[in-house]
Tab-separated table of N, CA, C and O in Angstrom:
chain	number	residue	atom	x	y	z
A	1	MET	N	113.202	77.136	111.684
A	1	MET	CA	111.415	77.457	111.178
A	1	MET	C	110.824	78.565	112.724
A	1	MET	O	111.211	78.145	113.816
A	2	GLN	N	110.026	79.946	111.805
A	2	GLN	CA	110.204	80.665	112.601
A	2	GLN	C	108.798	80.269	113.742
A	2	GLN	O	107.923	79.115	113.026
A	3	LYS	N	108.964	79.936	114.665
A	3	LYS	CA	107.653	79.850	116.123
A	3	LYS	C	106.824	80.784	115.983
A	3	LYS	O	107.170	82.724	116.937
A	4	THR	N	105.316	81.246	116.235
A	4	THR	CA	104.835	82.844	116.453
A	4	THR	C	103.280	82.553	117.316
A	4	THR	O	102.981	81.444	117.236
A	5	ILE	N	102.934	82.429	118.624
A	5	ILE	CA	102.151	82.321	119.068
A	5	ILE	C	100.932	82.717	118.505
A	5	ILE	O	100.899	84.008	117.380
A	6	ILE	N	100.155	82.517	118.237
A	6	ILE	CA	98.386	83.429	118.327
A	6	ILE	C	97.646	83.472	119.016
A	6	ILE	O	97.289	82.271	119.442
A	7	ASP	N	97.042	84.571	119.358
A	7	ASP	CA	95.725	84.796	119.840
A	7	ASP	C	94.280	84.359	119.790
A	7	ASP	O	93.973	83.758	117.836
A	8	SER	N	93.320	84.573	120.225
A	8	SER	CA	92.100	83.886	119.908
A	8	SER	C	91.582	84.545	118.833
A	8	SER	O	90.693	83.379	118.165
A	9	GLY	N	91.651	86.170	118.980
A	9	GLY	CA	91.363	86.488	117.720
A	9	GLY	C	91.302	86.147	116.573
A	9	GLY	O	90.589	86.226	115.714
A	10	PRO	N	92.876	86.148	115.982
A	10	PRO	CA	92.857	85.582	114.900
A	10	PRO	C	92.154	84.547	114.116
A	10	PRO	O	91.250	84.144	113.485
A	11	LEU	N	92.119	83.308	115.526
A	11	LEU	CA	91.688	82.123	114.905
A	11	LEU	C	89.689	82.509	114.713
A	11	LEU	O	89.254	81.197	113.770
A	12	ILE	N	89.145	83.463	115.895
A	12	ILE	CA	88.001	83.075	115.653
A	12	ILE	C	87.875	84.014	114.448
A	12	ILE	O	86.782	83.294	113.205
A	13	ALA	N	88.106	85.302	113.754
A	13	ALA	CA	88.124	85.871	112.142
A	13	ALA	C	88.316	84.387	111.387
A	13	ALA	O	87.813	85.026	110.629
A	14	LEU	N	88.886	83.845	111.400
A	14	LEU	CA	90.038	83.007	110.677
A	14	LEU	C	88.089	81.795	110.261
A	14	LEU	O	87.985	81.813	108.185
A	15	PHE	N	87.438	81.306	110.939
A	15	PHE	CA	86.538	80.660	110.892
A	15	PHE	C	85.627	81.471	111.160
A	15	PHE	O	84.135	80.756	110.627
A	16	ASP	N	85.112	82.780	110.953
A	16	ASP	CA	83.645	83.712	111.472
A	16	ASP	C	83.778	84.024	109.961
A	16	ASP	O	84.574	85.200	110.185
A	17	ARG	N	83.508	83.808	108.685
A	17	ARG	CA	83.518	84.967	107.492
A	17	ARG	C	82.914	85.952	107.894
A	17	ARG	O	82.725	86.873	107.154
A	18	SER	N	81.814	85.847	108.675
A	18	SER	CA	81.200	87.332	109.169
A	18	SER	C	82.086	88.220	109.932
A	18	SER	O	82.015	89.544	110.120
A	19	ASP	N	83.246	88.047	110.491
A	19	ASP	CA	84.148	88.604	111.416
A	19	ASP	C	85.244	89.362	110.398
A	19	ASP	O	85.366	88.861	109.415
A	20	ALA	N	85.071	90.897	110.737
A	20	ALA	CA	85.848	91.878	110.124
A	20	ALA	C	87.046	92.164	110.089
A	20	ALA	O	87.443	92.267	108.880
A	21	TYR	N	87.741	90.751	111.158
A	21	TYR	CA	89.136	90.488	110.462
A	21	TYR	C	89.223	88.857	109.547
A	21	TYR	O	90.180	88.899	109.567
A	22	HIS	N	88.319	89.110	109.237
A	22	HIS	CA	88.537	87.575	108.225
A	22	HIS	C	89.534	87.588	107.257
A	22	HIS	O	90.533	86.213	107.302
A	23	GLU	N	88.631	88.704	106.333
A	23	GLU	CA	90.126	88.631	105.071
A	23	GLU	C	91.659	89.199	105.201
A	23	GLU	O	92.505	88.487	104.774
A	24	LYS	N	92.170	89.786	106.454
A	24	LYS	CA	93.433	90.357	106.654
A	24	LYS	C	94.249	88.510	107.491
A	24	LYS	O	94.657	88.904	106.776
A	25	VAL	N	93.773	87.959	108.303
A	25	VAL	CA	94.144	86.764	109.164
A	25	VAL	C	94.660	85.328	107.890
A	25	VAL	O	95.016	85.074	108.261
A	26	LEU	N	93.048	85.477	106.675
A	26	LEU	CA	93.446	84.586	105.151
A	26	LEU	C	94.496	85.131	104.504
A	26	LEU	O	94.913	84.550	104.657
A	27	ASN	N	94.320	86.091	104.777
A	27	ASN	CA	95.268	86.729	103.982
A	27	ASN	C	97.197	86.530	104.234
A	27	ASN	O	97.858	85.909	104.053
A	28	PHE	N	97.490	86.675	105.921
A	28	PHE	CA	98.667	86.744	106.010
A	28	PHE	C	98.719	85.276	106.231
A	28	PHE	O	100.040	84.868	106.133
A	29	LEU	N	97.578	84.812	107.097
A	29	LEU	CA	97.839	83.001	107.123
A	29	LEU	C	98.575	82.373	104.870
A	29	LEU	O	99.598	81.737	105.457
A	30	LYS	N	97.981	82.806	104.024
A	30	LYS	CA	97.894	82.865	102.980
A	30	LYS	C	99.895	82.675	102.902
A	30	LYS	O	100.773	81.603	102.661
A	31	TYR	N	100.473	83.505	103.520
A	31	TYR	CA	102.103	84.105	103.076
A	31	TYR	C	102.718	83.663	104.735
A	31	TYR	O	103.819	83.947	104.356
A	32	TYR	N	102.114	83.229	105.843
A	32	TYR	CA	103.322	82.934	106.640
A	32	TYR	C	103.916	81.482	106.413
A	32	TYR	O	103.293	80.609	106.255
A	33	GLU	N	104.682	81.473	106.551
A	33	GLU	CA	105.877	80.442	106.825
A	33	GLU	C	106.018	79.991	108.150
A	33	GLU	O	107.681	80.818	108.489
A	34	GLY	N	105.939	79.006	108.684
A	34	GLY	CA	106.541	79.019	110.991
A	34	GLY	C	105.573	78.177	111.031
A	34	GLY	O	104.347	77.697	110.416
A	35	GLU	N	105.302	77.647	112.335
A	35	GLU	CA	104.712	76.743	113.052
A	35	GLU	C	104.125	78.660	114.379
A	35	GLU	O	104.434	78.994	114.415
A	36	LEU	N	102.212	78.058	114.587
A	36	LEU	CA	101.380	79.036	115.277
A	36	LEU	C	101.230	78.390	115.822
A	36	LEU	O	100.942	77.062	116.234
A	37	ILE	N	101.040	78.392	117.594
A	37	ILE	CA	101.232	77.747	118.783
A	37	ILE	C	100.750	78.590	119.733
A	37	ILE	O	100.444	79.532	119.410
A	38	CYS	N	99.501	77.677	120.132
A	38	CYS	CA	98.919	78.454	121.188
A	38	CYS	C	98.502	76.827	122.431
A	38	CYS	O	99.045	76.236	122.410
A	39	SER	N	97.566	77.485	123.133
A	39	SER	CA	97.241	76.983	124.044
A	39	SER	C	95.866	75.524	123.622
A	39	SER	O	95.207	76.115	123.472
A	40	TRP	N	95.311	75.537	125.406
A	40	TRP	CA	94.396	74.594	125.040
A	40	TRP	C	92.984	75.657	126.285
A	40	TRP	O	92.182	75.840	125.096
A	41	ALA	N	93.760	76.645	126.245
A	41	ALA	CA	92.697	77.786	127.159
A	41	ALA	C	92.945	78.108	125.805
A	41	ALA	O	91.340	78.756	126.304
A	42	VAL	N	93.200	79.150	124.780
A	42	VAL	CA	92.928	79.169	123.905
A	42	VAL	C	92.264	78.748	122.758
A	42	VAL	O	91.360	79.095	121.791
A	43	ILE	N	91.902	77.288	122.747
A	43	ILE	CA	91.563	76.880	122.030
A	43	ILE	C	89.670	76.714	122.538
A	43	ILE	O	89.033	76.435	121.947
A	44	THR	N	89.876	76.414	123.834
A	44	THR	CA	88.760	76.647	124.133
A	44	THR	C	88.130	77.576	124.574
A	44	THR	O	86.580	77.793	123.899
A	45	GLU	N	88.406	79.190	124.405
A	45	GLU	CA	88.303	80.241	123.841
A	45	GLU	C	87.479	80.222	121.722
A	45	GLU	O	86.496	81.117	122.173
A	46	VAL	N	88.434	79.683	121.175
A	46	VAL	CA	87.843	79.709	120.239
A	46	VAL	C	86.974	78.903	120.203
A	46	VAL	O	86.000	79.975	119.289
A	47	SER	N	86.611	77.808	119.954
A	47	SER	CA	85.405	76.447	120.835
A	47	SER	C	83.886	78.160	121.159
A	47	SER	O	83.491	77.425	120.452
A	48	HIS	N	84.556	78.198	122.015
A	48	HIS	CA	83.123	78.980	122.928
A	48	HIS	C	82.903	79.493	121.275
A	48	HIS	O	81.080	80.564	121.863
A	49	MET	N	83.282	81.055	120.887
A	49	MET	CA	83.426	82.331	120.428
A	49	MET	C	83.096	81.594	119.614
A	49	MET	O	82.181	82.518	118.648
A	50	LEU	N	82.615	80.246	118.588
A	50	LEU	CA	82.410	79.146	117.288
A	50	LEU	C	81.138	79.204	117.445
A	50	LEU	O	80.789	78.205	116.729
A	51	ASP	N	80.792	79.598	119.262
A	51	ASP	CA	79.306	78.491	119.239
A	51	ASP	C	78.018	78.701	118.108
A	51	ASP	O	76.917	78.453	118.743
A	52	PHE	N	78.513	79.577	117.816
A	52	PHE	CA	77.170	79.966	116.477
A	52	PHE	C	77.401	78.889	115.484
A	52	PHE	O	75.375	79.109	115.243
A	53	ASN	N	77.421	77.905	115.213
A	53	ASN	CA	77.676	76.557	115.017
A	53	ASN	C	78.499	75.437	114.531
A	53	ASN	O	80.284	75.801	114.893
A	54	LEU	N	77.945	74.804	115.311
A	54	LEU	CA	78.378	73.326	115.823
A	54	LEU	C	79.896	73.091	114.788
A	54	LEU	O	80.485	72.882	114.720
A	55	TRP	N	79.091	72.739	113.102
A	55	TRP	CA	79.918	72.811	112.425
A	55	TRP	C	80.932	73.621	112.047
A	55	TRP	O	81.961	72.900	111.560
A	56	VAL	N	81.301	74.846	112.771
A	56	VAL	CA	82.365	76.002	111.963
A	56	VAL	C	84.053	75.691	113.352
A	56	VAL	O	84.371	75.013	113.480
A	57	GLN	N	82.818	75.087	114.628
A	57	GLN	CA	83.627	74.286	115.759
A	57	GLN	C	84.182	73.404	114.862
A	57	GLN	O	85.500	73.570	115.476
A	58	ILE	N	84.321	72.322	114.288
A	58	ILE	CA	84.128	71.022	114.043
A	58	ILE	C	85.419	71.067	112.938
A	58	ILE	O	86.204	70.775	112.845
A	59	ASP	N	84.802	71.991	112.499
A	59	ASP	CA	86.015	72.472	111.454
A	59	ASP	C	86.814	73.295	111.632
A	59	ASP	O	88.415	72.507	111.443
A	60	PHE	N	86.939	74.098	112.633
A	60	PHE	CA	88.345	74.441	113.549
A	60	PHE	C	88.648	73.479	114.194
A	60	PHE	O	89.881	73.493	113.781
A	61	LEU	N	88.426	72.351	114.842
A	61	LEU	CA	89.519	71.148	115.211
A	61	LEU	C	90.069	70.772	114.006
A	61	LEU	O	91.106	70.010	114.183
A	62	LYS	N	88.957	69.945	113.217
A	62	LYS	CA	89.541	69.107	111.947
A	62	LYS	C	90.642	70.269	111.813
A	62	LYS	O	91.715	69.551	111.417
A	63	TRP	N	91.221	71.150	111.595
A	63	TRP	CA	91.651	72.388	111.005
A	63	TRP	C	93.417	72.537	111.368
A	63	TRP	O	94.364	72.176	111.707
A	64	CYS	N	92.850	72.439	113.318
A	64	CYS	CA	93.452	72.321	115.033
A	64	CYS	C	94.267	70.649	114.139
A	64	CYS	O	95.464	70.374	114.161
A	65	GLU	N	93.780	70.125	114.366
A	65	GLU	CA	94.410	68.451	114.031
A	65	GLU	C	94.619	67.871	112.776
A	65	GLU	O	96.038	67.191	113.072
A	66	MET	N	94.773	69.206	111.878
A	66	MET	CA	95.494	68.252	110.764
A	66	MET	C	96.744	69.385	110.706
A	66	MET	O	97.754	69.385	109.732
A	67	GLY	N	97.121	70.100	111.759
A	67	GLY	CA	98.581	70.585	112.293
A	67	GLY	C	98.638	71.733	112.240
A	67	GLY	O	99.468	73.033	111.526
A	68	GLY	N	96.466	72.794	111.797
A	68	GLY	CA	97.037	74.443	111.692
A	68	GLY	C	97.458	75.019	113.076
A	68	GLY	O	98.281	76.125	112.354
A	69	ILE	N	97.633	74.433	113.929
A	69	ILE	CA	98.760	74.885	115.013
A	69	ILE	C	98.656	74.477	115.543
A	69	ILE	O	98.474	72.885	115.877
A	70	LYS	N	99.774	74.023	116.118
A	70	LYS	CA	100.476	73.407	117.551
A	70	LYS	C	99.736	73.903	118.879
A	70	LYS	O	99.958	74.512	119.243
A	71	ILE	N	99.466	73.004	120.208
A	71	ILE	CA	98.860	73.027	121.170
A	71	ILE	C	100.096	72.861	122.288
A	71	ILE	O	100.624	71.272	121.985
A	72	TYR	N	100.599	73.744	122.243
A	72	TYR	CA	101.387	74.129	123.601
A	72	TYR	C	100.842	73.184	124.803
A	72	TYR	O	100.037	73.810	125.617
A	73	ASP	N	101.356	71.616	125.584
A	73	ASP	CA	101.345	71.556	127.033
A	73	ASP	C	101.937	72.089	127.645
A	73	ASP	O	103.048	72.398	128.144
A	74	ILE	N	100.884	72.520	128.175
A	74	ILE	CA	100.986	73.672	130.010
A	74	ILE	C	100.891	72.212	130.959
A	74	ILE	O	99.740	72.626	131.488
A	75	SER	N	101.609	72.192	131.910
A	75	SER	CA	101.702	71.399	132.959
A	75	SER	C	100.560	71.815	134.245
A	75	SER	O	101.281	73.644	134.738
A	76	GLN	N	100.805	70.906	134.924
A	76	GLN	CA	100.172	72.296	136.285
A	76	GLN	C	100.670	72.591	136.756
A	76	GLN	O	100.436	73.602	138.080
A	77	ASN	N	102.412	71.775	137.046
A	77	ASN	CA	103.077	72.382	137.987
A	77	ASN	C	103.811	74.022	137.606
A	77	ASN	O	104.609	74.870	138.079
A	78	GLU	N	103.084	74.353	136.623
A	78	GLU	CA	102.884	75.426	135.666
A	78	GLU	C	102.284	77.084	135.582
A	78	GLU	O	102.252	77.596	135.340
A	79	LEU	N	101.409	76.255	136.648
A	79	LEU	CA	99.966	77.072	136.095
A	79	LEU	C	100.929	78.466	137.590
A	79	LEU	O	99.812	79.896	137.216
A	80	ARG	N	101.648	78.319	138.318
A	80	ARG	CA	102.107	79.282	139.712
A	80	ARG	C	102.327	80.205	138.421
A	80	ARG	O	101.961	81.962	139.193
A	81	GLU	N	102.854	80.421	136.986
A	81	GLU	CA	103.694	81.317	136.652
A	81	GLU	C	102.296	82.404	136.034
A	81	GLU	O	102.510	83.038	135.528
A	82	ILE	N	101.483	81.280	135.136
A	82	ILE	CA	101.217	81.827	134.531
A	82	ILE	C	100.146	82.510	135.296
A	82	ILE	O	99.073	83.926	135.115
A	83	ARG	N	99.032	82.158	137.132
A	83	ARG	CA	98.730	82.942	138.146
A	83	ARG	C	99.226	84.477	138.135
A	83	ARG	O	98.829	84.776	137.822
A	84	LYS	N	100.510	83.913	138.445
A	84	LYS	CA	102.098	85.526	138.279
A	84	LYS	C	101.029	86.273	137.819
A	84	LYS	O	101.259	87.744	138.080
A	85	MET	N	101.081	86.681	136.042
A	85	MET	CA	101.313	86.690	135.164
A	85	MET	C	99.579	87.572	134.792
A	85	MET	O	99.464	88.870	135.078
A	86	MET	N	98.232	87.094	135.738
A	86	MET	CA	97.370	87.373	134.991
A	86	MET	C	97.117	88.129	136.983
A	86	MET	O	96.355	88.830	136.454
A	87	GLU	N	98.158	88.086	137.730
A	87	GLU	CA	97.705	88.869	138.536
A	87	GLU	C	98.458	90.160	138.481
A	87	GLU	O	98.092	91.837	139.056
A	88	LYS	N	99.573	90.165	138.214
A	88	LYS	CA	100.517	91.589	137.577
A	88	LYS	C	99.663	92.312	137.160
A	88	LYS	O	99.649	93.796	137.206
A	89	TYR	N	98.741	91.477	135.414
A	89	TYR	CA	97.716	92.632	135.205
A	89	TYR	C	96.581	92.943	135.156
A	89	TYR	O	95.189	92.852	134.379
A	90	LEU	N	96.211	92.672	136.962
A	90	LEU	CA	95.107	92.835	136.902
A	90	LEU	C	94.219	93.934	136.285
A	90	LEU	O	92.813	94.483	136.019
A	91	ASP	N	95.038	94.692	136.304
A	91	ASP	CA	94.513	96.147	136.005
A	91	ASP	C	93.649	96.366	134.764
A	91	ASP	O	92.832	96.720	134.128
A	92	ILE	N	94.211	94.947	134.192
A	92	ILE	CA	94.081	95.446	132.723
A	92	ILE	C	92.540	94.686	131.870
A	92	ILE	O	91.952	94.811	130.591
A	93	PRO	N	92.649	93.460	132.794
A	93	PRO	CA	92.962	92.324	133.103
A	93	PRO	C	93.372	91.468	132.103
A	93	PRO	O	93.043	91.947	130.551
A	94	MET	N	94.493	90.455	132.378
A	94	MET	CA	94.796	89.443	131.713
A	94	MET	C	94.233	87.775	131.677
A	94	MET	O	94.178	87.896	132.924
A	95	ASP	N	93.467	88.092	130.788
A	95	ASP	CA	92.566	86.475	130.884
A	95	ASP	C	93.443	84.731	130.935
A	95	ASP	O	94.446	85.424	130.661
A	96	LEU	N	93.196	84.133	131.518
A	96	LEU	CA	93.747	83.024	131.435
A	96	LEU	C	94.410	82.390	129.897
A	96	LEU	O	95.439	81.712	129.489
A	97	ALA	N	93.660	82.961	128.498
A	97	ALA	CA	94.334	82.332	127.163
A	97	ALA	C	95.537	83.159	127.022
A	97	ALA	O	96.883	83.106	126.690
A	98	ASP	N	95.475	84.757	127.766
A	98	ASP	CA	96.520	85.929	126.931
A	98	ASP	C	98.014	85.562	127.685
A	98	ASP	O	98.794	85.471	127.227
A	99	ALA	N	97.715	84.823	129.585
A	99	ALA	CA	98.894	84.487	129.718
A	99	ALA	C	98.892	83.032	130.239
A	99	ALA	O	100.297	83.233	129.865
A	100	THR	N	98.489	82.214	129.619
A	100	THR	CA	99.565	81.234	128.129
A	100	THR	C	99.935	81.279	127.324
A	100	THR	O	101.029	80.665	127.511
A	101	LEU	N	99.702	82.278	127.075
A	101	LEU	CA	100.019	82.676	124.990
A	101	LEU	C	101.425	83.564	126.117
A	101	LEU	O	103.323	83.392	125.463
A	102	MET	N	101.420	84.375	126.620
A	102	MET	CA	102.553	84.983	127.734
A	102	MET	C	104.165	84.239	127.965
A	102	MET	O	105.566	83.940	127.849
A	103	TYR	N	103.381	83.128	128.349
A	103	TYR	CA	104.306	82.180	129.696
A	103	TYR	C	104.211	81.664	128.224
A	103	TYR	O	106.058	80.802	128.435
A	104	ILE	N	104.444	81.352	127.610
A	104	ILE	CA	103.759	80.307	125.980
A	104	ILE	C	106.265	81.368	125.786
A	104	ILE	O	106.742	80.341	125.480
A	105	ALA	N	105.492	81.705	125.340
A	105	ALA	CA	106.238	82.671	124.943
A	105	ALA	C	107.525	83.179	125.392
A	105	ALA	O	108.973	83.032	124.823
A	106	SER	N	107.851	83.203	126.744
A	106	SER	CA	108.860	83.254	127.673
A	106	SER	C	109.422	81.783	127.514
A	106	SER	O	109.904	82.230	126.927
A	107	LYS	N	108.667	80.877	128.267
A	107	LYS	CA	109.861	79.876	128.240
A	107	LYS	C	109.604	78.995	126.661
A	107	LYS	O	111.335	78.489	126.716
A	108	GLU	N	109.389	79.310	125.693
A	108	GLU	CA	110.112	79.189	124.423
A	108	GLU	C	111.374	79.993	123.872
A	108	GLU	O	111.042	80.404	122.207
A	109	ASN	N	111.017	81.600	124.626
A	109	ASN	CA	111.397	82.771	123.790
A	109	ASN	C	111.327	82.978	122.077
A	109	ASN	O	112.078	82.775	120.804
A	110	ILE	N	110.159	82.959	122.258
A	110	ILE	CA	109.258	83.160	121.058
A	110	ILE	C	108.982	84.903	121.252
A	110	ILE	O	108.556	85.221	122.087
A	111	LYS	N	109.034	85.492	119.543
A	111	LYS	CA	109.325	87.119	119.845
A	111	LYS	C	108.046	87.924	119.076
A	111	LYS	O	107.775	88.634	119.116
A	112	ASN	N	107.018	87.144	118.213
A	112	ASN	CA	106.159	87.202	117.351
A	112	ASN	C	105.271	86.535	117.839
A	112	ASN	O	105.084	85.243	118.517
A	113	ILE	N	103.770	87.425	118.097
A	113	ILE	CA	102.374	86.618	117.784
A	113	ILE	C	101.399	87.496	117.473
A	113	ILE	O	101.858	88.866	116.331
A	114	VAL	N	101.056	86.863	116.830
A	114	VAL	CA	99.276	87.400	115.854
A	114	VAL	C	98.242	87.526	116.964
A	114	VAL	O	97.879	86.605	117.276
A	115	SER	N	97.757	88.859	116.995
A	115	SER	CA	96.447	88.993	117.695
A	115	SER	C	96.552	90.324	117.249
A	115	SER	O	96.764	91.478	116.203
A	116	ILE	N	94.743	90.462	117.322
A	116	ILE	CA	94.307	91.702	116.654
A	116	ILE	C	93.654	92.294	118.336
A	116	ILE	O	93.076	93.762	118.469
A	117	ASP	N	94.271	92.000	119.281
A	117	ASP	CA	94.168	92.468	121.084
A	117	ASP	C	95.514	93.356	121.155
A	117	ASP	O	95.990	92.996	120.880
A	118	SER	N	94.927	94.746	121.675
A	118	SER	CA	95.580	95.492	122.093
A	118	SER	C	96.345	94.939	122.879
A	118	SER	O	97.618	95.572	123.939
A	119	ASP	N	95.859	94.500	123.639
A	119	ASP	CA	96.871	94.098	124.946
A	119	ASP	C	97.866	93.816	125.005
A	119	ASP	O	98.844	94.080	125.881
A	120	PHE	N	98.394	93.323	123.968
A	120	PHE	CA	99.340	92.093	124.035
A	120	PHE	C	100.751	94.322	123.681
A	120	PHE	O	101.569	93.232	123.775
A	121	ASP	N	100.088	94.999	123.651
A	121	ASP	CA	101.164	95.919	122.995
A	121	ASP	C	101.589	96.415	124.583
A	121	ASP	O	102.643	97.173	125.171
A	122	ILE	N	100.562	96.265	126.207
A	122	ILE	CA	100.939	95.836	127.187
A	122	ILE	C	101.991	95.208	127.620
A	122	ILE	O	102.661	95.210	128.427
A	123	TYR	N	101.720	93.596	127.244
A	123	TYR	CA	101.829	92.430	128.165
A	123	TYR	C	103.260	92.331	128.055
A	123	TYR	O	103.900	92.472	126.939
A	124	ARG	N	104.512	91.996	128.602
A	124	ARG	CA	105.411	92.003	128.944
A	124	ARG	C	105.685	89.901	129.522
A	124	ARG	O	105.060	89.507	129.767
A	125	THR	N	105.826	89.361	128.595
A	125	THR	CA	107.394	88.480	128.849
A	125	THR	C	107.799	87.938	130.618
A	125	THR	O	108.120	88.829	131.106
A	126	LEU	N	108.211	86.768	131.124
A	126	LEU	CA	108.740	86.758	132.524
A	126	LEU	C	110.443	87.302	132.107
A	126	LEU	O	110.873	88.028	133.375
A	127	LYS	N	110.094	87.389	130.641
A	127	LYS	CA	111.728	87.592	130.433
A	127	LYS	C	112.343	89.146	130.298
A	127	LYS	O	112.919	90.518	129.733
A	128	ARG	N	110.445	90.121	130.769
A	128	ARG	CA	110.372	91.831	130.746
A	128	ARG	C	110.179	91.890	128.749
A	128	ARG	O	111.451	92.989	128.792
A	129	ARG	N	109.787	91.027	128.006
A	129	ARG	CA	109.899	91.329	126.267
A	129	ARG	C	108.327	91.588	126.057
A	129	ARG	O	108.153	90.870	126.514
A	130	SER	N	108.574	92.341	125.075
A	130	SER	CA	107.062	92.934	124.146
A	130	SER	C	107.248	91.617	123.309
A	130	SER	O	108.880	91.560	123.009
A	131	LEU	N	106.182	91.780	122.229
A	131	LEU	CA	106.285	90.486	121.704
A	131	LEU	C	105.691	91.615	120.162
A	131	LEU	O	105.185	92.290	120.461
A	132	ASN	N	106.445	91.194	119.260
A	132	ASN	CA	106.169	91.724	118.291
A	132	ASN	C	104.802	91.702	117.404
A	132	ASN	O	104.022	89.888	117.401
A	133	ASN	N	103.186	92.178	116.390
A	133	ASN	CA	102.573	91.414	115.849
A	133	ASN	C	102.413	91.473	114.868
A	133	ASN	O	102.518	92.811	114.050
A	134	LEU	N	102.389	90.142	114.694
A	134	LEU	CA	102.855	90.171	112.968
A	134	LEU	C	101.837	90.724	112.216
A	134	LEU	O	102.065	90.922	110.754
A	135	LEU	N	100.341	90.759	113.209
A	135	LEU	CA	99.340	90.824	112.011
A	135	LEU	C	99.435	92.283	111.954
A	135	LEU	O	98.622	93.370	110.978
A	136	ARG	N	100.132	93.094	112.905
A	136	ARG	CA	99.792	94.559	112.104
A	136	ARG	C	101.660	95.368	110.486
A	136	ARG	O	101.767	96.255	110.905
A	137	GLN	N	102.041	93.877	110.723
A	137	GLN	CA	102.893	94.557	109.846
A	137	GLN	C	102.620	94.745	108.297
A	137	GLN	O	101.636	94.056	107.956
């Protein structure tokens, strides 16, 4: 099964019908076959950005609960590598959610991402690989 990292932007767009990327993300997910993976940092970021409506937040959490995405568990002893990535990209900057995604991609050898964020064109995994953004295809 194909594994793909998913960033906050597409998840926000999926649950915010007024978002400019809503239809694009919806269409992408209709045809995507595989597992979408993110971190708790991404879940937190999405929930915060959906704070305009508590019911939308709840719908997002229900979707996660039903398996819409897989939440990758990052342990405390993995934070060092994540912090080092954030330090490397201070000039962009790389936030915690993005750093966790790049860490997961490195650790799980995942080559694809779904993102509306151009920063992922710059970031490299710990193995110095770029990710292929499936939302641009």
